[in-house]
Amino acid sequence: MSRITIAFLFITIALIIVSVLLDVPFLRGGSGMIFVAALVYSYIVAKREIELLSYAVKNADGQEG
């Protein structure tokens, strides 16, 4: 597992514990926090993918000419 995945795992576990202590109904069961963590993780992966694609496009343009 990558460092980002491990970090999200620990952050999700910590936030589930905090939400149980604070009695937040949406996050208490853990499913809401896992959903939020999945959204954040997918945003980071998509951002990395866009950076990779833009880098590939820049290098492809430089090699053709």
Coordinates of N, CA and C in Angstrom, one line a residue:
M1 N 0.8 -1.2 0.0 CA 0.0 0.0 0.0 C 0.9 1.2 0.0
S2 N 0.4 2.3 -0.7 CA 1.2 3.5 -0.7 C 1.0 4.3 0.6
R3 N 1.9 5.3 0.7 CA 1.8 6.1 1.9 C 0.5 6.9 2.0
I4 N 0.0 7.3 0.9 CA -1.3 8.0 0.9 C -2.4 7.1 1.3
T5 N -2.4 5.9 0.8 CA -3.5 4.9 1.2 C -3.4 4.6 2.7
I6 N -2.2 4.4 3.2 CA -2.1 4.1 4.6 C -2.5 5.3 5.5
A7 N -2.1 6.5 5.0 CA -2.5 7.7 5.7 C -4.0 7.9 5.8
F8 N -4.7 7.7 4.6 CA -6.2 7.8 4.6 C -6.8 6.7 5.5
L9 N -6.2 5.5 5.6 CA -6.7 4.5 6.4 C -6.7 4.9 7.9
F10 N -5.6 5.5 8.3 CA -5.4 5.9 9.7 C -6.3 7.1 10.0
I11 N -6.4 8.1 9.1 CA -7.2 9.2 9.2 C -8.7 8.8 9.3
T12 N -9.1 7.9 8.5 CA -10.5 7.4 8.5 C -10.8 6.8 9.8
I13 N -9.9 5.9 10.3 CA -10.1 5.3 11.6 C -10.2 6.3 12.7
A14 N -9.3 7.3 12.7 CA -9.3 8.3 13.8 C -10.6 9.2 13.7
L15 N -11.1 9.5 12.5 CA -12.3 10.3 12.4 C -13.5 9.5 12.8
I16 N -13.5 8.2 12.5 CA -14.6 7.4 13.0 C -14.7 7.4 14.5
I17 N -13.5 7.3 15.2 CA -13.5 7.3 16.6 C -14.0 8.6 17.2
V18 N -13.5 9.7 16.6 CA -13.9 11.0 17.0 C -15.4 11.2 16.8
S19 N -15.9 10.8 15.7 CA -17.4 11.0 15.4 C -18.2 10.2 16.4
V20 N -17.7 9.0 16.8 CA -18.4 8.2 17.8 C -18.4 9.0 19.1
L21 N -17.3 9.5 19.5 CA -17.2 10.3 20.7 C -18.0 11.5 20.7
L22 N -18.1 12.2 19.6 CA -18.9 13.4 19.5 C -20.4 13.1 19.1
D23 N -20.7 11.9 18.9 CA -22.1 11.4 18.6 C -22.6 12.1 17.3
V24 N -21.9 12.1 16.2 CA -22.3 12.6 15.0 C -23.1 11.5 14.2
P25 N -24.4 11.7 14.0 CA -25.2 10.6 13.4 C -24.7 10.1 12.0
F26 N -24.4 11.0 11.2 CA -24.0 10.7 9.8 C -22.7 9.8 9.8
L27 N -21.8 10.1 10.7 CA -20.5 9.5 10.6 C -20.4 8.4 11.7
R28 N -21.3 8.2 12.6 CA -21.2 7.3 13.7 C -21.0 5.9 13.2
G29 N -21.7 5.4 12.2 CA -21.6 4.0 11.8 C -20.3 3.7 11.1
G30 N -19.6 4.7 10.6 CA -18.4 4.6 9.9 C -18.6 4.6 8.4
S31 N -19.8 4.4 7.9 CA -20.0 4.3 6.4 C -19.9 5.7 5.8
G32 N -20.3 6.8 6.5 CA -20.2 8.1 6.0 C -18.8 8.6 6.0
M33 N -18.0 8.2 7.0 CA -16.6 8.6 6.9 C -15.8 7.9 5.9
I34 N -16.1 6.6 5.6 CA -15.5 5.9 4.6 C -15.9 6.5 3.2
F35 N -17.1 6.9 3.1 CA -17.5 7.6 1.8 C -16.8 8.9 1.6
V36 N -16.6 9.7 2.7 CA -15.9 11.0 2.6 C -14.4 10.7 2.3
A37 N -13.8 9.7 2.9 CA -12.4 9.4 2.6 C -12.2 8.9 1.2
A38 N -13.2 8.1 0.7 CA -13.1 7.6 -0.7 C -13.2 8.8 -1.7
L39 N -14.1 9.8 -1.4 CA -14.1 11.0 -2.3 C -12.8 11.7 -2.3
V40 N -12.2 11.9 -1.1 CA -11.0 12.7 -1.0 C -9.9 11.9 -1.8
Y41 N -9.8 10.6 -1.6 CA -8.8 9.7 -2.2 C -9.0 9.8 -3.8
S42 N -10.2 9.7 -4.2 CA -10.4 9.7 -5.7 C -10.1 11.1 -6.3
Y43 N -10.3 12.2 -5.5 CA -9.8 13.5 -5.9 C -8.3 13.6 -6.1
I44 N -7.6 13.0 -5.1 CA -6.1 13.0 -5.2 C -5.6 12.2 -6.3
V45 N -6.2 11.0 -6.6 CA -5.8 10.2 -7.7 C -6.1 10.9 -9.0
A46 N -7.3 11.5 -9.1 CA -7.6 12.2 -10.4 C -6.7 13.4 -10.6
K47 N -6.3 14.1 -9.6 CA -5.4 15.2 -9.7 C -4.0 14.7 -10.2
R48 N -3.6 13.6 -9.6 CA -2.3 13.0 -10.1 C -2.4 12.6 -11.5
E49 N -3.5 12.0 -11.9 CA -3.7 11.5 -13.3 C -3.6 12.7 -14.3
I50 N -4.3 13.8 -13.9 CA -4.3 15.0 -14.8 C -2.9 15.6 -14.9
E51 N -2.1 15.6 -13.8 CA -0.7 16.1 -13.9 C 0.1 15.2 -14.8
L52 N -0.1 13.9 -14.7 CA 0.7 12.9 -15.5 C 0.3 13.1 -17.0
L53 N -1.0 13.3 -17.3 CA -1.4 13.4 -18.7 C -0.9 14.7 -19.2
S54 N -0.9 15.8 -18.5 CA -0.4 17.1 -19.0 C 1.1 17.0 -19.2
Y55 N 1.8 16.3 -18.3 CA 3.3 16.1 -18.5 C 3.5 15.3 -19.8
A56 N 2.7 14.3 -20.0 CA 2.9 13.5 -21.2 C 2.6 14.3 -22.5
V57 N 1.6 15.1 -22.5 CA 1.3 16.0 -23.6 C 2.4 17.0 -23.9
K58 N 3.0 17.6 -22.8 CA 4.1 18.5 -23.0 C 5.3 17.9 -23.6
N59 N 5.6 16.7 -23.2 CA 6.8 16.0 -23.7 C 6.5 15.4 -25.1
A60 N 5.3 15.1 -25.4 CA 5.0 14.6 -26.8 C 5.1 15.7 -27.8
D61 N 4.7 16.9 -27.4 CA 4.8 18.0 -28.3 C 6.3 18.4 -28.6
G62 N 7.1 18.3 -27.6 CA 8.5 18.6 -27.7 C 9.3 17.7 -28.6
Q63 N 8.9 16.4 -28.6 CA 9.6 15.4 -29.3 C 9.2 15.3 -30.8
E64 N 8.1 15.8 -31.2 CA 7.6 15.8 -32.5 C 8.4 16.8 -33.4
G65 N 8.6 17.9 -32.9 CA 9.2 19.0 -33.7 C 10.6 19.0 -33.7

